[in-house]
Amino acid sequence: MTPEKPFIRNDLDKIKKELKALANSEYAADSKRFFKTGPGEYGEGDQFIGIRVPLLRKLAKSYRDVSIQDSEALLSSPIHEERFLALLLLMQHYAKGGAQTKNRIYKFYLKSTRFINNWDLVDLSAEHISGHYLLERSKAPLYRLAGSRDLWERRIAIISTFCYIKRQDFKETLIISGQLLKDPEDLIHKAVGWMLREVGKRDFTSEETFLKSHYRNMPRTMLRYAIERFPEALRKGYLNGHV
């Protein structure tokens, strides 16, 4: 087994310095509005410096040799883009790592959900870390996350199942969707509807069987997302309660 790169604080300092050099105040202001960082909003207090995702992805590739320790440390940053980059780095370590590395990153990920605290961070990473790690394991951790009081943990639960949807396995998506049918948060309604739509792209019957049992009691946003690609007549039927 190749030994991990030793902890070098200079790597982390270099990353932060480069990110600061790329900051764009105008884009940061737009991001604060887009990600709802105002008082009482879901991203309240989050800090943005204004770096676009393609640049962050490019940086992640250039820093692929940064240690796991530095990647983990970066995730606790108050700056959104630094947390985004940290997740990209952890995903790279996870993808190329052996069983021990994958186990470490998965456990760290679930212990660090307080830092994975916006929908883009969840959607970037959940499928590739928690979803993939549990691919051949019990899905009980996802069911526990789906029952969490924390919005982002619940979103991690449903988005993790994208990993299984892409492998034509819809069981967990449908179970967790059922758990989240009465969720109070719009961001969960959108996530569940999105995953149901992804099921339908691959197996229309599986999605429609679920919908026929639940659509009348489903939040409107969840239903709209789920049936977005349905034929127009069928889509209107669901919306009007005549299926």
PDB file of C-alpha atoms in Angstrom:
ATOM      1  CA  MET A   1       0.000   0.000   0.000  1.00  0.00           C
ATOM      2  CA  THR A   2       1.363   3.418  -0.933  1.00  0.00           C
ATOM      3  CA  PRO A   3       1.902   5.512   2.206  1.00  0.00           C
ATOM      4  CA  GLU A   4      -0.164   8.648   2.507  1.00  0.00           C
ATOM      5  CA  LYS A   5       1.551  11.952   1.874  1.00  0.00           C
ATOM      6  CA  PRO A   6       2.606  13.436   5.241  1.00  0.00           C
ATOM      7  CA  PHE A   7       0.693  16.386   6.615  1.00  0.00           C
ATOM      8  CA  ILE A   8       2.166  19.603   5.181  1.00  0.00           C
ATOM      9  CA  ARG A   9       0.471  22.786   6.306  1.00  0.00           C
ATOM     10  CA  ASN A  10       2.073  24.682   3.403  1.00  0.00           C
ATOM     11  CA  ASP A  11      -0.210  22.831   0.972  1.00  0.00           C
ATOM     12  CA  LEU A  12      -3.280  24.179   2.741  1.00  0.00           C
ATOM     13  CA  ASP A  13      -1.875  27.688   2.913  1.00  0.00           C
ATOM     14  CA  LYS A  14      -1.040  27.560  -0.795  1.00  0.00           C
ATOM     15  CA  ILE A  15      -4.574  26.474  -1.684  1.00  0.00           C
ATOM     16  CA  LYS A  16      -6.160  29.236   0.378  1.00  0.00           C
ATOM     17  CA  LYS A  17      -3.836  31.827  -1.135  1.00  0.00           C
ATOM     18  CA  GLU A  18      -4.675  30.714  -4.677  1.00  0.00           C
ATOM     19  CA  LEU A  19      -8.387  30.748  -3.963  1.00  0.00           C
ATOM     20  CA  LYS A  20      -8.132  34.237  -2.538  1.00  0.00           C
ATOM     21  CA  ALA A  21      -6.366  35.382  -5.727  1.00  0.00           C
ATOM     22  CA  LEU A  22      -9.247  34.019  -7.822  1.00  0.00           C
ATOM     23  CA  ALA A  23     -11.967  35.683  -5.749  1.00  0.00           C
ATOM     24  CA  ASN A  24     -14.522  37.866  -7.504  1.00  0.00           C
ATOM     25  CA  SER A  25     -16.577  40.147  -5.281  1.00  0.00           C
ATOM     26  CA  GLU A  26     -19.371  40.650  -7.816  1.00  0.00           C
ATOM     27  CA  TYR A  27     -19.842  36.916  -8.342  1.00  0.00           C
ATOM     28  CA  ALA A  28     -19.629  36.419  -4.561  1.00  0.00           C
ATOM     29  CA  ALA A  29     -22.559  38.801  -4.086  1.00  0.00           C
ATOM     30  CA  ASP A  30     -24.581  36.888  -6.687  1.00  0.00           C
ATOM     31  CA  SER A  31     -23.736  33.596  -4.983  1.00  0.00           C
ATOM     32  CA  LYS A  32     -24.867  34.874  -1.599  1.00  0.00           C
ATOM     33  CA  ARG A  33     -28.257  35.672  -3.089  1.00  0.00           C
ATOM     34  CA  PHE A  34     -28.497  32.458  -5.107  1.00  0.00           C
ATOM     35  CA  PHE A  35     -27.607  30.215  -2.171  1.00  0.00           C
ATOM     36  CA  LYS A  36     -29.958  32.028   0.215  1.00  0.00           C
ATOM     37  CA  THR A  37     -27.512  33.264   2.836  1.00  0.00           C
ATOM     38  CA  GLY A  38     -29.777  35.912   4.370  1.00  0.00           C
ATOM     39  CA  PRO A  39     -31.290  35.799   7.879  1.00  0.00           C
ATOM     40  CA  GLY A  40     -33.650  32.853   8.259  1.00  0.00           C
ATOM     41  CA  GLU A  41     -32.739  31.380   4.870  1.00  0.00           C
ATOM     42  CA  TYR A  42     -31.329  27.876   4.431  1.00  0.00           C
ATOM     43  CA  GLY A  43     -27.770  29.120   3.780  1.00  0.00           C
ATOM     44  CA  GLU A  44     -27.811  31.780   6.473  1.00  0.00           C
ATOM     45  CA  GLY A  45     -24.357  33.146   7.237  1.00  0.00           C
ATOM     46  CA  ASP A  46     -22.447  31.183   4.606  1.00  0.00           C
ATOM     47  CA  GLN A  47     -19.458  33.071   3.216  1.00  0.00           C
ATOM     48  CA  PHE A  48     -18.653  33.273  -0.486  1.00  0.00           C
ATOM     49  CA  ILE A  49     -15.600  34.762  -2.182  1.00  0.00           C
ATOM     50  CA  GLY A  50     -16.849  34.302  -5.749  1.00  0.00           C
ATOM     51  CA  ILE A  51     -15.185  31.443  -7.666  1.00  0.00           C
ATOM     52  CA  ARG A  52     -17.024  29.552 -10.377  1.00  0.00           C
ATOM     53  CA  VAL A  53     -17.318  25.764 -10.288  1.00  0.00           C
ATOM     54  CA  PRO A  54     -15.229  25.047 -13.437  1.00  0.00           C
ATOM     55  CA  LEU A  55     -12.302  26.864 -11.821  1.00  0.00           C
ATOM     56  CA  LEU A  56     -12.720  24.861  -8.615  1.00  0.00           C
ATOM     57  CA  ARG A  57     -12.757  21.616 -10.589  1.00  0.00           C
ATOM     58  CA  LYS A  58      -9.604  22.673 -12.402  1.00  0.00           C
ATOM     59  CA  LEU A  59      -7.928  23.488  -9.095  1.00  0.00           C
ATOM     60  CA  ALA A  60      -8.911  20.114  -7.662  1.00  0.00           C
ATOM     61  CA  LYS A  61      -7.085  18.369 -10.499  1.00  0.00           C
ATOM     62  CA  SER A  62      -3.999  20.500 -10.028  1.00  0.00           C
ATOM     63  CA  TYR A  63      -3.999  19.726  -6.279  1.00  0.00           C
ATOM     64  CA  ARG A  64      -4.710  16.023  -6.607  1.00  0.00           C
ATOM     65  CA  ASP A  65      -1.534  15.214  -4.606  1.00  0.00           C
ATOM     66  CA  VAL A  66      -2.632  17.221  -1.578  1.00  0.00           C
ATOM     67  CA  SER A  67      -2.876  14.997   1.489  1.00  0.00           C
ATOM     68  CA  ILE A  68      -6.128  13.627   2.831  1.00  0.00           C
ATOM     69  CA  GLN A  69      -5.380  15.499   6.059  1.00  0.00           C
ATOM     70  CA  ASP A  70      -5.280  18.837   4.264  1.00  0.00           C
ATOM     71  CA  SER A  71      -8.412  17.973   2.299  1.00  0.00           C
ATOM     72  CA  GLU A  72     -10.222  17.175   5.539  1.00  0.00           C
ATOM     73  CA  ALA A  73      -8.976  20.348   7.200  1.00  0.00           C
ATOM     74  CA  LEU A  74     -10.202  22.454   4.297  1.00  0.00           C
ATOM     75  CA  LEU A  75     -13.745  21.135   4.742  1.00  0.00           C
ATOM     76  CA  SER A  76     -14.121  22.992   8.044  1.00  0.00           C
ATOM     77  CA  SER A  77     -13.531  26.351   6.354  1.00  0.00           C
ATOM     78  CA  PRO A  78     -16.210  29.031   6.771  1.00  0.00           C
ATOM     79  CA  ILE A  79     -15.759  29.836   3.059  1.00  0.00           C
ATOM     80  CA  HIS A  80     -18.141  27.973   0.781  1.00  0.00           C
ATOM     81  CA  GLU A  81     -15.763  27.597  -2.159  1.00  0.00           C
ATOM     82  CA  GLU A  82     -13.092  26.126   0.102  1.00  0.00           C
ATOM     83  CA  ARG A  83     -15.540  23.506   1.336  1.00  0.00           C
ATOM     84  CA  PHE A  84     -16.555  22.772  -2.258  1.00  0.00           C
ATOM     85  CA  LEU A  85     -12.910  22.272  -3.214  1.00  0.00           C
ATOM     86  CA  ALA A  86     -12.349  20.103  -0.131  1.00  0.00           C
ATOM     87  CA  LEU A  87     -15.133  17.769  -1.243  1.00  0.00           C
ATOM     88  CA  LEU A  88     -13.671  17.567  -4.748  1.00  0.00           C
ATOM     89  CA  LEU A  89     -10.307  16.628  -3.250  1.00  0.00           C
ATOM     90  CA  LEU A  90     -11.864  14.035  -0.958  1.00  0.00           C
ATOM     91  CA  MET A  91     -13.771  12.556  -3.882  1.00  0.00           C
ATOM     92  CA  GLN A  92     -10.494  12.208  -5.793  1.00  0.00           C
ATOM     93  CA  HIS A  93      -8.846  10.485  -2.827  1.00  0.00           C
ATOM     94  CA  TYR A  94     -11.853   8.216  -2.455  1.00  0.00           C
ATOM     95  CA  ALA A  95     -11.964   7.251  -6.128  1.00  0.00           C
ATOM     96  CA  LYS A  96      -8.308   6.246  -6.320  1.00  0.00           C
ATOM     97  CA  GLY A  97      -7.976   4.915  -2.779  1.00  0.00           C
ATOM     98  CA  GLY A  98      -8.072   1.398  -1.460  1.00  0.00           C
ATOM     99  CA  ALA A  99     -10.507  -0.050   1.062  1.00  0.00           C
ATOM    100  CA  GLN A 100      -8.838   1.643   4.051  1.00  0.00           C
ATOM    101  CA  THR A 101      -8.885   5.077   2.389  1.00  0.00           C
ATOM    102  CA  LYS A 102     -12.495   4.690   1.284  1.00  0.00           C
ATOM    103  CA  ASN A 103     -13.527   3.698   4.800  1.00  0.00           C
ATOM    104  CA  ARG A 104     -11.707   6.665   6.310  1.00  0.00           C
ATOM    105  CA  ILE A 105     -13.246   9.187   3.914  1.00  0.00           C
ATOM    106  CA  TYR A 106     -16.744   7.749   4.284  1.00  0.00           C
ATOM    107  CA  LYS A 107     -16.573   7.928   8.083  1.00  0.00           C
ATOM    108  CA  PHE A 108     -15.136  11.431   7.969  1.00  0.00           C
ATOM    109  CA  TYR A 109     -17.867  12.492   5.539  1.00  0.00           C
ATOM    110  CA  LEU A 110     -20.680  11.369   7.828  1.00  0.00           C
ATOM    111  CA  LYS A 111     -19.005  12.997  10.844  1.00  0.00           C
ATOM    112  CA  SER A 112     -18.686  16.254   8.916  1.00  0.00           C
ATOM    113  CA  THR A 113     -22.193  16.833   7.617  1.00  0.00           C
ATOM    114  CA  ARG A 114     -22.364  20.177   9.455  1.00  0.00           C
ATOM    115  CA  PHE A 115     -19.897  21.453   6.854  1.00  0.00           C
ATOM    116  CA  ILE A 116     -21.765  19.872   3.892  1.00  0.00           C
ATOM    117  CA  ASN A 117     -24.429  22.463   4.438  1.00  0.00           C
ATOM    118  CA  ASN A 118     -25.843  23.576   1.129  1.00  0.00           C
ATOM    119  CA  TRP A 119     -27.497  21.752  -1.720  1.00  0.00           C
ATOM    120  CA  ASP A 120     -24.594  22.104  -4.152  1.00  0.00           C
ATOM    121  CA  LEU A 121     -22.188  20.547  -1.644  1.00  0.00           C
ATOM    122  CA  VAL A 122     -24.542  17.631  -1.062  1.00  0.00           C
ATOM    123  CA  ASP A 123     -25.312  17.109  -4.733  1.00  0.00           C
ATOM    124  CA  LEU A 124     -21.627  17.207  -5.618  1.00  0.00           C
ATOM    125  CA  SER A 125     -20.527  14.555  -3.164  1.00  0.00           C
ATOM    126  CA  ALA A 126     -23.213  12.302  -1.675  1.00  0.00           C
ATOM    127  CA  GLU A 127     -23.533   9.937  -4.619  1.00  0.00           C
ATOM    128  CA  HIS A 128     -19.773   9.474  -4.893  1.00  0.00           C
ATOM    129  CA  ILE A 129     -18.895   9.010  -1.216  1.00  0.00           C
ATOM    130  CA  SER A 130     -21.743   7.836   1.021  1.00  0.00           C
ATOM    131  CA  GLY A 131     -23.692   6.360  -1.882  1.00  0.00           C
ATOM    132  CA  HIS A 132     -20.777   4.471  -3.360  1.00  0.00           C
ATOM    133  CA  TYR A 133     -19.399   3.273  -0.032  1.00  0.00           C
ATOM    134  CA  LEU A 134     -22.712   1.631   0.841  1.00  0.00           C
ATOM    135  CA  LEU A 135     -23.134   0.112  -2.608  1.00  0.00           C
ATOM    136  CA  GLU A 136     -22.470  -3.446  -1.379  1.00  0.00           C
ATOM    137  CA  ARG A 137     -23.290  -2.747   2.276  1.00  0.00           C
ATOM    138  CA  SER A 138     -26.367  -2.235   4.423  1.00  0.00           C
ATOM    139  CA  LYS A 139     -28.250   0.919   3.554  1.00  0.00           C
ATOM    140  CA  ALA A 140     -29.260   1.450   7.183  1.00  0.00           C
ATOM    141  CA  PRO A 141     -27.043   4.565   7.486  1.00  0.00           C
ATOM    142  CA  LEU A 142     -29.027   6.210   4.679  1.00  0.00           C
ATOM    143  CA  TYR A 143     -32.330   5.413   6.371  1.00  0.00           C
ATOM    144  CA  ARG A 144     -30.987   6.997   9.565  1.00  0.00           C
ATOM    145  CA  LEU A 145     -29.915  10.093   7.648  1.00  0.00           C
ATOM    146  CA  ALA A 146     -33.367  10.290   6.062  1.00  0.00           C
ATOM    147  CA  GLY A 147     -34.817  10.470   9.571  1.00  0.00           C
ATOM    148  CA  SER A 148     -32.422  13.181  10.727  1.00  0.00           C
ATOM    149  CA  ARG A 149     -33.601  16.585  11.943  1.00  0.00           C
ATOM    150  CA  ASP A 150     -30.895  18.115   9.766  1.00  0.00           C
ATOM    151  CA  LEU A 151     -32.020  19.209   6.290  1.00  0.00           C
ATOM    152  CA  TRP A 152     -28.670  18.449   4.669  1.00  0.00           C
ATOM    153  CA  GLU A 153     -28.417  14.960   6.145  1.00  0.00           C
ATOM    154  CA  ARG A 154     -31.840  14.160   4.741  1.00  0.00           C
ATOM    155  CA  ARG A 155     -30.750  15.466   1.352  1.00  0.00           C
ATOM    156  CA  ILE A 156     -27.565  13.379   1.559  1.00  0.00           C
ATOM    157  CA  ALA A 157     -29.755  10.320   2.130  1.00  0.00           C
ATOM    158  CA  ILE A 158     -31.806  10.710  -1.046  1.00  0.00           C
ATOM    159  CA  ILE A 159     -29.026  12.016  -3.293  1.00  0.00           C
ATOM    160  CA  SER A 160     -26.766   9.127  -2.243  1.00  0.00           C
ATOM    161  CA  THR A 161     -29.209   6.804  -3.985  1.00  0.00           C
ATOM    162  CA  PHE A 162     -28.318   8.308  -7.361  1.00  0.00           C
ATOM    163  CA  CYS A 163     -25.383   5.894  -7.260  1.00  0.00           C
ATOM    164  CA  TYR A 164     -27.837   2.964  -7.262  1.00  0.00           C
ATOM    165  CA  ILE A 165     -30.231   4.484  -9.787  1.00  0.00           C
ATOM    166  CA  LYS A 166     -27.382   4.607 -12.302  1.00  0.00           C
ATOM    167  CA  ARG A 167     -26.938   0.877 -11.711  1.00  0.00           C
ATOM    168  CA  GLN A 168     -30.633   0.166 -12.334  1.00  0.00           C
ATOM    169  CA  ASP A 169     -31.326  -0.440  -8.644  1.00  0.00           C
ATOM    170  CA  PHE A 170     -34.256   1.694  -7.493  1.00  0.00           C
ATOM    171  CA  LYS A 171     -35.152   0.060  -4.188  1.00  0.00           C
ATOM    172  CA  GLU A 172     -33.422   2.524  -1.855  1.00  0.00           C
ATOM    173  CA  THR A 173     -34.593   5.561  -3.800  1.00  0.00           C
ATOM    174  CA  LEU A 174     -38.210   4.475  -3.483  1.00  0.00           C
ATOM    175  CA  ILE A 175     -37.923   3.555   0.193  1.00  0.00           C
ATOM    176  CA  ILE A 176     -36.261   6.843   1.135  1.00  0.00           C
ATOM    177  CA  SER A 177     -38.665   8.802  -1.059  1.00  0.00           C
ATOM    178  CA  GLY A 178     -41.451   7.244   0.969  1.00  0.00           C
ATOM    179  CA  GLN A 179     -39.719   8.296   4.187  1.00  0.00           C
ATOM    180  CA  LEU A 180     -39.491  11.875   2.965  1.00  0.00           C
ATOM    181  CA  LEU A 181     -42.993  12.319   1.545  1.00  0.00           C
ATOM    182  CA  LYS A 182     -44.068  14.540   4.434  1.00  0.00           C
ATOM    183  CA  ASP A 183     -40.810  16.437   4.772  1.00  0.00           C
ATOM    184  CA  PRO A 184     -41.428  20.140   5.449  1.00  0.00           C
ATOM    185  CA  GLU A 185     -38.508  21.443   3.369  1.00  0.00           C
ATOM    186  CA  ASP A 186     -38.799  22.500  -0.266  1.00  0.00           C
ATOM    187  CA  LEU A 187     -35.183  21.488  -0.915  1.00  0.00           C
ATOM    188  CA  ILE A 188     -36.084  17.919   0.035  1.00  0.00           C
ATOM    189  CA  HIS A 189     -39.187  18.003  -2.165  1.00  0.00           C
ATOM    190  CA  LYS A 190     -36.997  19.005  -5.108  1.00  0.00           C
ATOM    191  CA  ALA A 191     -34.357  16.363  -4.362  1.00  0.00           C
ATOM    192  CA  VAL A 192     -36.885  13.542  -4.026  1.00  0.00           C
ATOM    193  CA  GLY A 193     -38.714  14.622  -7.167  1.00  0.00           C
ATOM    194  CA  TRP A 194     -35.422  14.757  -9.049  1.00  0.00           C
ATOM    195  CA  MET A 195     -34.420  11.239  -7.961  1.00  0.00           C
ATOM    196  CA  LEU A 196     -37.864   9.878  -8.850  1.00  0.00           C
ATOM    197  CA  ARG A 197     -37.511  11.483 -12.281  1.00  0.00           C
ATOM    198  CA  GLU A 198     -34.138   9.771 -12.677  1.00  0.00           C
ATOM    199  CA  VAL A 199     -35.762   6.443 -11.821  1.00  0.00           C
ATOM    200  CA  GLY A 200     -38.408   7.109 -14.473  1.00  0.00           C
ATOM    201  CA  LYS A 201     -35.791   7.808 -17.134  1.00  0.00           C
ATOM    202  CA  ARG A 202     -34.571   4.260 -16.673  1.00  0.00           C
ATOM    203  CA  ASP A 203     -37.755   2.438 -15.688  1.00  0.00           C
ATOM    204  CA  PHE A 204     -40.964   4.362 -16.229  1.00  0.00           C
ATOM    205  CA  THR A 205     -43.073   1.631 -14.648  1.00  0.00           C
ATOM    206  CA  SER A 206     -41.143   1.738 -11.366  1.00  0.00           C
ATOM    207  CA  GLU A 207     -41.614   5.462 -11.037  1.00  0.00           C
ATOM    208  CA  GLU A 208     -45.276   5.437 -12.008  1.00  0.00           C
ATOM    209  CA  THR A 209     -46.078   2.582  -9.641  1.00  0.00           C
ATOM    210  CA  PHE A 210     -44.677   4.673  -6.796  1.00  0.00           C
ATOM    211  CA  LEU A 211     -46.475   7.808  -7.946  1.00  0.00           C
ATOM    212  CA  LYS A 212     -49.850   6.136  -8.256  1.00  0.00           C
ATOM    213  CA  SER A 213     -49.624   5.159  -4.593  1.00  0.00           C
ATOM    214  CA  HIS A 214     -48.448   8.530  -3.337  1.00  0.00           C
ATOM    215  CA  TYR A 215     -49.030  11.398  -5.740  1.00  0.00           C
ATOM    216  CA  ARG A 216     -52.212  12.672  -4.109  1.00  0.00           C
ATOM    217  CA  ASN A 217     -50.384  13.140  -0.785  1.00  0.00           C
ATOM    218  CA  MET A 218     -47.095  14.292  -2.285  1.00  0.00           C
ATOM    219  CA  PRO A 219     -45.878  17.893  -1.960  1.00  0.00           C
ATOM    220  CA  ARG A 220     -46.663  19.750  -5.173  1.00  0.00           C
ATOM    221  CA  THR A 221     -43.031  20.633  -5.891  1.00  0.00           C
ATOM    222  CA  MET A 222     -41.966  17.017  -5.461  1.00  0.00           C
ATOM    223  CA  LEU A 223     -44.651  15.877  -7.879  1.00  0.00           C
ATOM    224  CA  ARG A 224     -43.785  18.533 -10.467  1.00  0.00           C
ATOM    225  CA  TYR A 225     -40.131  17.533 -10.437  1.00  0.00           C
ATOM    226  CA  ALA A 226     -40.989  13.832 -10.646  1.00  0.00           C
ATOM    227  CA  ILE A 227     -43.287  14.146 -13.675  1.00  0.00           C
ATOM    228  CA  GLU A 228     -41.377  16.844 -15.533  1.00  0.00           C
ATOM    229  CA  ARG A 229     -40.592  14.538 -18.471  1.00  0.00           C
ATOM    230  CA  PHE A 230     -43.939  12.791 -18.648  1.00  0.00           C
ATOM    231  CA  PRO A 231     -46.080  13.122 -21.789  1.00  0.00           C
ATOM    232  CA  GLU A 232     -48.125  16.298 -21.470  1.00  0.00           C
ATOM    233  CA  ALA A 233     -51.510  14.604 -21.103  1.00  0.00           C
ATOM    234  CA  LEU A 234     -50.253  12.270 -18.395  1.00  0.00           C
ATOM    235  CA  ARG A 235     -48.432  15.085 -16.618  1.00  0.00           C
ATOM    236  CA  LYS A 236     -51.635  17.152 -16.491  1.00  0.00           C
ATOM    237  CA  GLY A 237     -53.517  14.119 -15.259  1.00  0.00           C
ATOM    238  CA  TYR A 238     -51.217  13.808 -12.274  1.00  0.00           C
ATOM    239  CA  LEU A 239     -51.349  17.515 -11.558  1.00  0.00           C
ATOM    240  CA  ASN A 240     -55.144  17.525 -11.713  1.00  0.00           C
ATOM    241  CA  GLY A 241     -55.527  14.329  -9.684  1.00  0.00           C
ATOM    242  CA  HIS A 242     -57.104  12.301 -12.483  1.00  0.00           C
ATOM    243  CA  VAL A 243     -54.707   9.389 -12.923  1.00  0.00           C
TER     244      VAL A 243
END
